XYZ file of C-alpha atoms in Angstrom:
734
model
C -9.356 0.370 53.971
C -11.845 3.961 51.770
C -11.490 7.184 52.677
C -8.922 10.533 53.533
C -7.133 6.743 55.035
C -7.234 4.467 51.889
C -6.573 8.204 49.839
C -3.614 8.651 51.887
C -2.351 5.210 50.905
C -2.261 5.935 48.031
C -0.964 8.764 47.128
C 2.055 7.632 49.309
C 2.046 4.220 47.305
C 2.783 6.394 44.448
C 5.520 8.464 45.847
C 7.343 5.756 47.176
C 7.120 4.738 43.243
C 8.037 7.789 42.199
C 11.039 7.758 44.059
C 11.602 4.855 42.969
C 11.974 6.241 39.952
C 13.862 9.144 39.990
C 16.173 6.794 41.514
C 16.677 4.874 38.752
C 17.600 8.817 36.561
C 20.090 9.246 39.720
C 21.902 5.847 39.222
C 22.122 6.536 35.415
C 23.114 10.305 36.356
C 25.835 8.923 38.604
C 27.073 6.213 35.676
C 27.731 9.166 33.602
C 30.015 10.963 35.850
C 32.237 8.056 37.670
C 34.232 8.214 34.963
C 34.805 11.778 35.178
C 35.245 11.970 38.786
C 38.172 9.544 38.303
C 39.911 11.651 35.543
C 39.219 14.768 38.493
C 41.082 12.451 40.389
C 43.769 11.309 38.449
C 44.511 14.858 37.602
C 44.510 16.546 41.067
C 47.076 13.559 41.949
C 49.654 14.439 39.156
C 49.525 18.228 39.551
C 49.623 17.522 43.350
C 52.779 15.234 42.362
C 51.356 12.231 44.144
C 50.110 9.931 41.721
C 53.061 10.247 39.267
C 55.620 8.389 37.080
C 54.185 6.680 33.842
C 51.516 4.176 34.561
C 49.771 6.945 36.429
C 50.335 9.529 32.475
C 48.736 7.017 30.873
C 46.320 6.224 33.022
C 44.803 9.881 33.374
C 44.864 9.747 29.252
C 42.804 6.779 28.873
C 40.617 7.295 31.894
C 40.270 11.339 31.324
C 38.986 10.514 26.739
C 36.541 7.624 28.311
C 35.197 10.450 30.918
C 34.868 12.687 27.863
C 33.081 9.836 25.676
C 31.106 9.346 28.301
C 29.794 12.437 29.405
C 29.214 12.813 25.887
C 27.065 9.870 25.154
C 25.287 11.349 28.247
C 25.019 14.507 27.291
C 23.176 12.982 23.152
C 20.908 10.471 25.853
C 20.071 13.552 27.770
C 19.617 16.612 24.675
C 17.354 13.281 23.057
C 14.880 12.341 25.811
C 14.940 17.226 26.631
C 13.834 17.595 23.247
C 12.065 14.633 22.381
C 7.826 15.267 21.379
C 5.862 13.494 24.093
C 3.058 12.454 22.399
C -0.168 13.687 23.059
C -4.006 12.713 21.573
C -5.357 14.134 19.270
C -8.414 15.933 20.022
C -10.125 19.199 19.407
C -10.117 21.810 22.359
C -12.709 23.667 24.035
C -12.200 27.299 24.627
C -14.448 28.811 27.916
C -16.106 31.101 26.212
C -17.730 28.140 23.952
C -18.724 26.116 27.453
C -18.793 28.384 30.154
C -21.326 26.109 31.961
C -18.754 23.086 31.440
C -16.035 24.426 32.933
C -18.450 25.905 36.071
C -19.316 21.938 36.674
C -15.976 20.742 36.730
C -14.872 23.789 38.683
C -17.214 23.533 41.103
C -16.893 19.198 41.138
C -12.564 20.352 41.494
C -13.588 22.872 45.120
C -15.787 19.943 46.214
C -12.937 17.365 45.800
C -10.494 20.334 46.748
C -7.857 19.185 44.074
C -6.290 21.789 41.688
C -8.592 22.487 38.556
C -7.497 21.055 34.834
C -6.173 23.679 32.860
C -8.110 22.846 29.547
C -10.809 20.976 28.692
C -10.785 19.002 24.832
C -12.862 16.345 23.468
C -11.880 13.344 21.787
C -13.871 10.790 19.391
C -13.547 8.024 22.111
C -15.656 6.235 24.770
C -13.262 7.375 27.918
C -12.051 10.056 29.519
C -8.538 11.095 31.151
C -6.066 13.703 32.431
C -3.158 14.626 29.965
C 0.083 16.444 30.873
C 0.131 18.852 27.609
C 3.282 20.855 29.330
C 5.849 19.990 26.964
C 7.286 23.191 24.748
C 6.296 21.689 21.336
C 3.036 21.262 23.018
C 2.045 24.919 22.331
C 1.762 28.148 24.910
C 0.929 26.780 27.793
C -2.957 27.189 28.902
C -2.863 30.212 31.470
C -3.561 28.857 34.941
C -7.030 30.376 37.335
C -5.891 32.397 39.613
C -8.451 34.703 42.137
C -9.347 38.009 41.287
C -6.943 40.948 41.268
C -4.376 37.760 42.366
C -2.361 38.379 38.090
C -2.441 41.998 37.101
C -1.458 42.899 33.023
C 1.592 42.504 31.665
C 2.511 40.097 35.196
C 5.051 37.323 34.430
C 3.398 34.232 33.070
C 2.625 31.573 34.279
C 5.860 29.060 34.138
C 5.208 25.782 31.901
C 6.223 22.945 34.418
C 3.259 24.410 37.056
C 0.503 24.190 34.816
C -2.667 21.646 35.240
C -3.030 19.107 33.213
C -6.092 19.075 30.608
C -9.271 17.305 31.050
C -9.787 14.947 27.698
C -13.375 14.143 27.959
C -15.647 11.414 25.021
C -17.593 13.159 22.876
C -20.003 10.210 22.879
C -20.407 10.684 27.075
C -21.285 14.754 26.628
C -24.214 13.752 23.461
C -25.441 10.484 25.528
C -25.492 11.318 28.655
C -27.148 13.399 30.987
C -25.419 16.512 32.822
C -25.373 14.023 36.252
C -24.156 11.651 35.072
C -21.276 12.765 32.940
C -20.540 14.954 36.820
C -20.500 11.596 38.126
C -18.355 10.058 35.418
C -15.650 12.851 35.679
C -15.230 12.712 39.441
C -12.784 10.015 39.451
C -11.111 11.734 36.691
C -10.956 14.802 37.917
C -9.322 13.976 41.384
C -6.992 12.331 39.915
C -5.594 16.164 39.309
C -4.345 16.566 43.184
C -1.846 13.009 42.666
C -0.738 15.063 39.413
C 0.417 17.816 41.685
C 2.817 16.484 43.906
C 6.400 17.441 42.841
C 7.868 13.659 42.376
C 5.031 12.622 40.854
C 4.869 14.493 38.323
C 8.801 14.730 37.517
C 8.635 11.413 37.360
C 6.127 11.696 35.129
C 7.993 14.076 33.008
C 11.292 11.272 33.097
C 9.335 9.026 32.048
C 7.207 10.480 28.871
C 10.924 11.831 27.668
C 12.142 8.911 27.895
C 9.033 6.841 25.917
C 9.427 9.634 23.528
C 12.923 9.668 22.908
C 12.712 5.961 22.407
C 10.123 6.710 19.024
C 12.611 8.954 17.934
C 15.723 6.557 18.072
C 13.192 4.365 16.306
C 12.059 5.851 13.699
C 13.291 4.676 10.452
C 14.676 6.229 7.353
C 18.266 6.421 8.870
C 21.337 6.801 6.471
C 24.556 6.287 5.979
C 26.386 3.322 8.610
C 27.251 6.241 11.163
C 23.764 7.887 11.934
C 22.347 4.436 11.981
C 25.251 3.337 14.748
C 24.479 6.633 16.992
C 20.476 6.238 17.163
C 21.459 2.643 17.702
C 23.349 2.631 20.675
C 20.799 6.045 21.762
C 18.155 3.900 21.986
C 19.660 1.008 23.617
C 20.796 3.015 26.742
C 16.787 4.230 26.597
C 15.231 0.731 26.547
C 17.634 0.278 29.297
C 15.888 3.345 31.635
C 12.949 2.184 30.367
C 12.895 -1.001 31.434
C 14.532 -0.648 34.973
C 11.378 2.267 35.216
C 8.274 0.005 34.113
C 7.547 -1.528 36.618
C 7.958 1.707 38.887
C 6.349 3.621 37.068
C 2.729 1.060 36.546
C 2.988 0.782 40.324
C 2.647 4.338 40.762
C -0.158 5.481 38.144
C -1.655 2.666 39.981
C -1.092 4.826 43.144
C -2.010 7.619 41.142
C -5.921 5.601 40.920
C -6.126 4.765 43.662
C -5.691 8.133 45.573
C -7.904 10.059 42.987
C -10.568 6.865 43.345
C -11.043 7.339 47.109
C -10.718 10.955 47.237
C -14.063 10.725 44.827
C -15.977 8.252 46.216
C -17.569 11.175 48.153
C -19.381 12.697 45.089
C -22.354 10.803 42.817
C -21.260 7.879 43.818
C -24.786 6.206 43.791
C -25.142 8.814 39.562
C -21.590 6.780 39.203
C -23.428 2.397 39.735
C -26.035 4.075 37.384
C -23.209 6.242 34.917
C -21.119 3.394 34.230
C -24.309 1.433 32.340
C -24.185 4.659 30.359
C -20.469 4.259 29.775
C -21.179 0.700 28.543
C -23.969 1.183 26.337
C -22.473 4.414 24.925
C -19.448 2.317 24.277
C -21.476 -1.224 22.165
C -23.619 1.672 20.569
C -20.587 4.215 19.171
C -18.398 1.090 18.520
C -21.684 -0.078 15.962
C -21.937 3.945 14.829
C -18.193 3.910 13.889
C -18.067 0.637 11.644
C -21.346 0.269 10.324
C -22.215 3.595 8.999
C -19.186 6.174 9.551
C -17.191 3.907 7.265
C -18.243 3.170 4.228
C -19.285 7.090 4.249
C -15.126 7.371 4.574
C -14.493 5.301 2.040
C -16.677 7.491 -0.499
C -14.773 10.763 0.157
C -17.944 11.824 2.723
C -18.083 12.253 6.443
C -20.763 12.850 8.613
C -20.633 15.685 9.896
C -22.681 14.548 13.759
C -21.502 11.648 13.953
C -22.134 12.551 18.096
C -26.029 13.065 16.591
C -26.534 9.404 15.036
C -24.380 7.943 18.081
C -27.952 9.028 20.426
C -29.854 7.666 17.594
C -28.358 4.324 17.520
C -28.659 4.182 21.162
C -32.298 4.852 21.153
C -31.845 2.458 18.341
C -29.956 0.110 20.901
C -32.921 1.157 23.866
C -35.050 -0.555 21.915
C -33.835 -3.671 20.492
C -32.085 -4.599 23.689
C -33.426 -6.107 26.471
C -30.442 -4.796 28.627
C -31.825 -1.504 27.996
C -35.137 -1.497 28.601
C -36.023 2.132 30.718
C -32.573 3.874 29.299
C -34.526 5.504 26.546
C -36.741 7.562 28.676
C -33.767 9.364 30.046
C -33.709 11.256 27.107
C -36.563 13.546 28.642
C -33.676 14.861 30.935
C -30.871 18.025 30.660
C -28.191 15.593 27.980
C -24.177 17.375 29.166
C -24.334 18.983 25.121
C -26.744 21.415 26.481
C -23.434 21.989 28.867
C -21.257 23.349 25.342
C -22.819 27.142 23.646
C -22.481 25.796 20.515
C -23.289 21.602 20.109
C -23.475 21.363 16.518
C -19.967 22.715 15.456
C -18.250 20.659 18.113
C -20.028 17.621 17.366
C -18.292 18.933 13.085
C -15.457 18.980 14.916
C -15.488 15.560 16.605
C -16.818 14.035 13.301
C -13.714 15.212 11.222
C -11.092 14.407 13.800
C -13.275 10.770 14.262
C -12.741 10.276 10.298
C -8.542 11.777 10.611
C -7.842 8.514 13.173
C -9.909 6.504 12.380
C -9.574 6.228 8.468
C -6.974 9.121 7.661
C -8.811 11.784 6.210
C -7.492 15.191 5.513
C -7.338 17.628 7.638
C -10.417 19.767 5.923
C -13.264 20.104 3.507
C -12.722 19.289 -0.588
C -14.394 19.333 -2.606
C -12.997 15.223 -2.748
C -13.291 15.202 1.385
C -16.712 16.775 2.321
C -19.498 16.462 4.622
C -22.271 14.105 4.012
C -26.374 14.815 7.266
C -27.506 11.888 7.594
C -31.224 12.663 6.496
C -28.612 12.749 2.526
C -26.811 9.687 3.860
C -28.943 6.837 1.844
C -28.435 8.475 -1.169
C -24.998 9.970 -1.492
C -23.280 6.927 0.383
C -25.092 4.040 0.476
C -26.881 3.803 -3.197
C -23.403 5.490 -4.341
C -20.952 2.598 -2.650
C -23.563 -0.024 -3.306
C -23.492 1.773 -7.718
C -19.317 2.331 -7.451
C -18.775 -0.985 -6.220
C -21.255 -2.869 -9.356
C -19.138 -0.498 -11.427
C -16.099 -2.400 -9.978
C -17.076 -5.215 -10.435
C -18.125 -5.537 -14.146
C -14.578 -3.776 -15.362
C -13.046 -6.207 -13.970
C -15.403 -8.880 -15.526
C -14.744 -6.542 -18.699
C -10.896 -7.726 -18.201
C -11.538 -11.586 -17.087
C -13.330 -11.942 -20.631
C -16.547 -12.251 -19.574
C -19.432 -11.550 -22.410
C -21.458 -8.863 -21.411
C -24.850 -10.940 -22.654
C -24.912 -14.238 -21.629
C -26.436 -16.765 -25.141
C -29.543 -17.203 -23.759
C -30.967 -13.619 -22.846
C -32.925 -10.892 -25.557
C -31.643 -8.566 -27.660
C -30.538 -5.582 -25.776
C -29.607 -6.875 -22.643
C -26.211 -6.729 -23.156
C -25.627 -3.891 -20.432
C -24.409 -3.532 -16.633
C -26.563 -7.047 -15.715
C -27.062 -9.278 -12.873
C -27.457 -12.050 -14.779
C -24.206 -11.623 -16.142
C -22.348 -11.638 -12.425
C -25.008 -14.779 -11.965
C -24.201 -16.343 -14.773
C -20.553 -16.052 -14.615
C -20.473 -17.194 -10.927
C -22.690 -19.925 -11.479
C -20.970 -23.221 -11.460
C -21.702 -25.512 -14.162
C -22.040 -29.261 -12.766
C -19.260 -30.964 -15.192
C -16.592 -28.212 -13.385
C -17.793 -28.374 -9.930
C -14.840 -29.015 -8.022
C -14.408 -27.872 -4.127
C -11.635 -26.463 -3.313
C -10.474 -25.458 -6.175
C -8.025 -22.851 -6.571
C -7.731 -19.131 -8.534
C -7.595 -20.050 -12.468
C -5.311 -18.063 -14.258
C -6.853 -14.371 -15.888
C -6.145 -13.550 -19.046
C -4.011 -10.344 -19.314
C -5.886 -6.972 -19.013
C -4.197 -5.479 -22.156
C -6.302 -8.568 -24.563
C -9.204 -7.732 -22.513
C -12.561 -6.799 -25.218
C -12.914 -3.339 -22.941
C -9.073 -2.325 -22.502
C -9.954 0.968 -21.151
C -11.350 -0.598 -18.455
C -8.978 -3.066 -17.618
C -7.444 -2.666 -14.890
C -2.909 -1.702 -15.524
C -0.901 -4.829 -15.892
C 0.810 -4.280 -13.011
C -1.927 -4.744 -10.833
C -3.649 -7.072 -12.868
C -5.795 -9.362 -11.779
C -3.841 -12.015 -13.347
C -0.375 -11.047 -12.135
C -1.398 -9.642 -9.292
C -1.595 -11.775 -5.614
C -4.772 -11.373 -3.770
C -2.674 -9.808 -0.930
C -3.992 -6.228 -3.081
C -6.740 -6.643 -0.761
C -5.685 -4.706 1.710
C -7.251 -1.493 -0.121
C -9.982 -1.741 2.273
C -10.586 -2.725 6.153
C -13.419 -5.473 6.719
C -16.720 -3.858 8.310
C -16.574 -7.203 10.790
C -20.136 -8.064 13.328
C -18.386 -9.438 16.743
C -19.527 -11.033 19.259
C -21.314 -8.227 21.495
C -20.192 -7.219 25.187
C -23.324 -6.558 26.835
C -23.760 -2.710 27.974
C -22.000 -1.743 31.240
C -18.918 -4.269 30.516
C -16.466 -1.735 31.677
C -16.258 -2.237 34.869
C -13.960 0.395 36.955
C -10.742 -0.811 38.702
C -10.822 0.311 42.115
C -14.186 0.705 42.455
C -14.227 3.843 41.741
C -16.810 4.670 38.390
C -14.407 5.456 36.133
C -13.076 3.677 32.563
C -10.898 2.349 33.619
C -6.665 2.460 32.208
C -5.055 -0.672 32.657
C -0.892 -0.336 31.830
C 1.395 2.423 32.289
C 3.285 4.140 29.814
C 6.816 2.604 30.154
C 4.748 -0.844 29.299
C 4.651 -0.190 25.109
C 7.349 2.483 25.685
C 10.258 0.134 23.946
C 8.352 -0.994 21.265
C 6.797 2.029 20.200
C 6.333 2.691 16.873
C 8.307 5.541 14.578
C 5.227 7.595 14.503
C 3.218 6.731 18.444
C -0.098 5.841 18.055
C -2.609 7.309 20.072
C -3.463 5.816 23.469
C 0.316 5.472 23.859
C 1.165 8.266 25.611
C 1.371 8.809 29.588
C -1.666 9.696 31.092
C -3.258 11.046 34.780
C -5.282 9.713 37.200
C -4.180 6.183 36.576
C -5.668 6.419 33.164
C -3.987 5.028 30.324
C -5.508 4.953 26.828
C -7.100 1.818 24.945
C -9.372 2.898 21.686
C -11.393 0.939 19.613
C -10.006 -1.757 16.679
C -11.872 -4.286 16.139
C -11.315 -7.782 15.108
C -11.483 -9.758 12.092
C -14.725 -11.357 12.064
C -15.282 -15.401 11.455
C -17.243 -16.224 8.138
C -20.225 -17.273 10.977
C -20.613 -13.734 11.526
C -19.852 -12.599 8.089
C -23.605 -12.488 7.487
C -24.521 -9.744 9.513
C -22.147 -6.936 7.698
C -24.552 -7.550 4.269
C -28.135 -5.639 3.792
C -29.988 -8.788 4.764
C -28.544 -9.440 7.714
C -30.118 -10.482 10.763
C -30.845 -6.667 12.635
C -30.931 -8.172 15.854
C -27.286 -9.363 16.273
C -26.151 -7.860 19.534
C -24.753 -4.928 20.127
C -20.818 -4.070 19.714
C -17.278 -5.700 19.272
C -14.652 -7.041 20.372
C -12.196 -5.065 20.519
C -8.663 -5.737 20.169
C -5.237 -3.889 20.982
C -4.801 -0.970 18.707
C -1.523 -1.421 16.107
C 0.297 1.327 14.949
C 0.331 0.526 10.956
C 2.996 -1.571 9.964
C 6.481 -0.265 8.501
C 7.197 -1.059 5.088
C 9.308 -5.314 4.997
C 12.332 -5.254 3.435
C 13.796 -5.384 0.350
C 15.211 -9.329 1.967
C 12.169 -9.306 3.023
C 9.552 -8.717 0.996
C 9.229 -11.925 -1.051
C 8.766 -13.783 2.211
C 6.146 -11.802 2.854
C 4.593 -11.688 -0.676
C 4.334 -15.372 -0.177
C 2.887 -15.889 3.243
C 0.489 -13.419 1.693
C -0.043 -16.067 -1.554
C 0.076 -18.555 1.114
C -2.923 -16.731 3.340
C -5.113 -15.535 0.130
C -5.668 -19.266 -1.370
C -5.951 -20.829 2.217
C -9.382 -18.220 2.152
C -9.972 -18.889 -1.375
C -9.519 -22.374 -1.329
C -13.265 -22.850 -0.672
C -14.946 -20.806 -2.776
C -15.527 -21.697 -7.520
C -12.636 -20.954 -9.789
C -14.568 -18.990 -11.399
C -15.513 -16.856 -8.213
C -11.728 -17.250 -6.764
C -10.293 -15.418 -10.084
C -13.266 -12.837 -9.726
C -11.509 -11.489 -6.530
C -8.124 -11.706 -7.066
C -9.127 -9.202 -9.597
C -11.735 -7.183 -7.362
C -9.168 -7.115 -5.282
C -5.734 -5.838 -7.947
C -8.944 -3.363 -8.888
C -9.267 -2.278 -5.173
C -5.829 -1.920 -4.365
C -4.936 -0.220 -7.836
C -7.785 2.311 -6.993
C -6.725 2.724 -3.177
C -3.460 3.958 -5.249
C -4.315 6.303 -7.517
C -6.549 7.826 -4.706
C -3.866 8.376 -2.432
C -1.386 10.212 -5.001
C -4.008 12.085 -5.477
C -4.509 12.933 -1.898
C -8.015 12.639 -2.673
C -10.893 11.002 0.177
C -11.202 8.171 -2.335
C -11.345 7.013 -6.106
C -14.682 7.946 -6.789
C -16.062 10.711 -3.991
C -17.983 13.277 -5.583
C -16.977 16.349 -7.513
C -19.678 18.513 -5.806
C -17.152 20.689 -3.423
C -18.386 22.080 -0.485
C -17.100 25.014 2.136
C -14.719 23.709 4.237
C -15.716 23.334 7.759
C -15.724 26.872 10.453
C -15.932 26.746 14.507
C -13.259 24.500 16.106
C -10.568 22.381 15.206
C -8.722 19.785 16.344
C -4.800 21.598 17.549
C -2.203 21.255 14.585
C 0.084 21.560 16.826
C -1.063 17.849 18.253
C -0.622 15.788 14.774
C 1.453 14.000 13.009
C -0.320 13.422 9.085
C 2.856 10.718 8.956
C 1.402 8.171 11.131
C -2.307 8.323 9.821
C -4.540 7.054 10.350
C -3.554 6.996 13.920
C -6.172 4.005 14.383
C -7.584 1.643 11.321
C -10.844 0.621 12.251
C -10.164 -2.553 11.097
C -7.988 -5.379 9.526
C -7.962 -5.592 5.176
C -10.459 -7.438 3.853
C -9.813 -11.194 2.952
C -11.345 -12.013 -1.346
C -14.319 -13.820 -0.055
C -15.229 -10.396 1.880
C -14.593 -8.155 -1.004
C -16.257 -10.458 -3.926
C -19.595 -11.259 -1.495
C -20.243 -7.601 -0.666
C -19.404 -6.433 -4.866
C -21.937 -9.028 -5.215
C -24.776 -7.846 -3.724
C -23.574 -4.360 -3.932
C -25.339 -5.495 -7.553
C -27.945 -7.704 -6.189
C -29.061 -4.427 -4.544
C -28.848 -2.105 -7.340
C -30.986 -4.433 -9.342
C -33.484 -4.897 -6.412
C -33.548 -0.533 -6.601
C -33.459 -0.316 -10.391
C -36.165 -3.370 -11.004
C -38.383 -4.001 -8.166
C -38.829 -0.311 -6.719
C -36.740 -0.857 -3.671
C -34.727 2.482 -1.679
C -31.127 2.484 0.508
C -32.134 3.113 3.414
C -29.909 3.198 6.972
C -30.178 1.195 10.148
C -28.023 3.166 12.830
C -26.693 0.048 14.041
C -25.798 -1.757 10.613
C -25.436 0.473 8.235
C -27.030 0.488 4.578
C -29.509 -1.729 4.284
C -31.768 -2.280 1.921
C -36.003 -1.574 2.584
C -38.640 -2.644 0.282
C -41.367 -0.451 1.289
C -39.734 0.934 4.762
C -39.021 -2.801 5.814
C -35.707 -4.117 5.424
C -34.748 -6.785 3.443
C -33.836 -9.960 4.863
C -32.634 -13.697 3.592
C -29.758 -11.636 1.502
C -27.230 -12.884 2.874
C -27.288 -16.644 3.294
C -28.436 -16.726 -0.165
C -25.033 -14.624 -0.818
C -23.097 -16.832 0.395
C -24.457 -19.515 -1.285
C -23.445 -18.611 -4.389
C -20.287 -17.613 -4.109
C -18.606 -19.830 -2.097
C -20.425 -22.887 -3.462
C -21.521 -20.822 -7.308
C -24.954 -22.123 -6.688
C -27.770 -19.448 -7.650
C -30.530 -21.298 -6.861
C -31.286 -19.892 -2.869
C -30.667 -16.299 -4.356
C -32.922 -16.478 -7.308
C -35.494 -17.493 -5.444
C -35.111 -14.972 -2.878
C -35.108 -12.238 -5.835
C -38.464 -14.034 -7.975
C -40.165 -13.744 -4.147
C -39.485 -9.310 -3.924
C -40.282 -9.006 -8.266
C -36.452 -8.293 -9.150
C -36.101 -9.047 -12.615
C -31.860 -10.348 -12.839
C -31.575 -9.519 -17.174
C -32.797 -5.418 -16.869
C -29.846 -3.177 -17.001
C -28.777 -1.215 -14.068
C -27.799 1.604 -14.002
C -23.771 2.213 -12.286
C -21.256 5.412 -11.644
């Protein structure tokens, strides 16, 4: 059933489920008041002379004490639920003065749908859009509701917080990639969700669920001191989780009913355009994912953040349209008016969203600084690509020094004892009498006895003293299989980006710090976010500068996870043993020398990350150039919890084999730039690239993998000979 009938059925279904949620609340209140009611009856009976005697006196005392305890526990639970801060999405608020056309479009859309207009608009670095309730006192002052002319007098009463409409959160990639008509069509079913959200029963049920959700996060937070505090929080947690379990199914069905009603109401507005715009949603998702993991992440690791990520996504999607036969004809849309024209200062808004993305996905500082500065796309190859390769090459030689590897091989000419590629190749080359598949790492010498003690890592994290689990300092750059553009199908056929699940589903298992996307939302849109699955060995080569540039776009997504809590001392040995076994399995297919070098690199990376976290820098080798703090829009500080950053780490930790492969590749690229005239480049879909005469180098990844896994330098030496790369020449390092 469609049209008004289907919408009415969706609203009725949502309202019936909302009443079921409220009945759970009423039953919990009745259970808390039941001992008090019994105590009142017993006290009244004793006062009137009907219930007298020793047994009744004892029963009166027992029931009265029990009633007081239950009431105190109920008051504690109610206080925690009322004062707990519900999780919200960190966003960049868009003021009406900075985007009057965007506000006008949304209000006109709300008028056509006959629903209340959103109270505010905010941007998020995600390919999704949803409604979010921010009426809790901890979220700041409620935005003023739109009133007709003359309805509100100066100095009149402020609008009540509970009456404020939800905030419309828009994914920033949509604004830069989509055209104005496409954005309007995509937002129609989202804005339609403000209608059911205004229903008193649905609003009350959502407030109750959000309060329980926030309370579960509060009581499950670690760091409680004392057995009494732990016991109290444990009891409160059990009560909150019991209530959440009772509401879970009803809350999920309520959100489905709200989404159903919103989709039915929005069918009359731009339905045909929405079908076409949904293809752009899938395309934007794929291009944005690759831009973050392949282009932005290397810059974040260097203490630089691209200041125009949304401009970059347009370039990436244009390149994707050129490469992908499924995207033929999409580039012709660029002649139409982009949705970012609805903003007065799109450049300033793009910069604010880019900084927000760096904080969410990498955990960078809140503003620009000498160790955390923006970088433009024109400067990216020199400031990020070149510096990243030379930093990795320098780290590789420092670890070789710690392992006691000679600077100059026996057959090299005098004066070539500097940092050369030949030194790396000679060390990783396995002699015929030592070749043995599946060799395990050899013990590394103590760093204090290394030829260069100043460059040796700390003994606590030395290659011979630390296991390779220390490679968790840097995540992997995966190359997962593609998601075809437009694969995100909406539920109910409304054309919106549909979120599944309910806030109650994940509430009992919330981490101490609420992760972005676990909060309650409106219109049936519950947030999901990019989180890339770890690649297998078959896809590793696509991350290297010589990887195939025609790989399918996009990545497989996995459920986002919050940062794991530190293991307890009792569990630490088991965790360490499991990490050691996993690392040994990963390095079992490499040579003994390669495994030892990978362990040293992993330990060195862990040490640098620890030093960076202590100093608060963006990266241990960030550029010294100072940068002025950015002006213009900024993420709302009321929505931040810096203890949980990064909220959405993009990638799992790299393995020792992947770390070694990346460092050897960086050394090859440095040698190519210094001896063969190659230059660093930027590929919008694959990230850092090595260019010879403007053409991307090919076939580098398989040659490096052969050297790392088998100790055979033959393919790599042949590749370098063809391009004129001289491995015996020293290279410039950072």
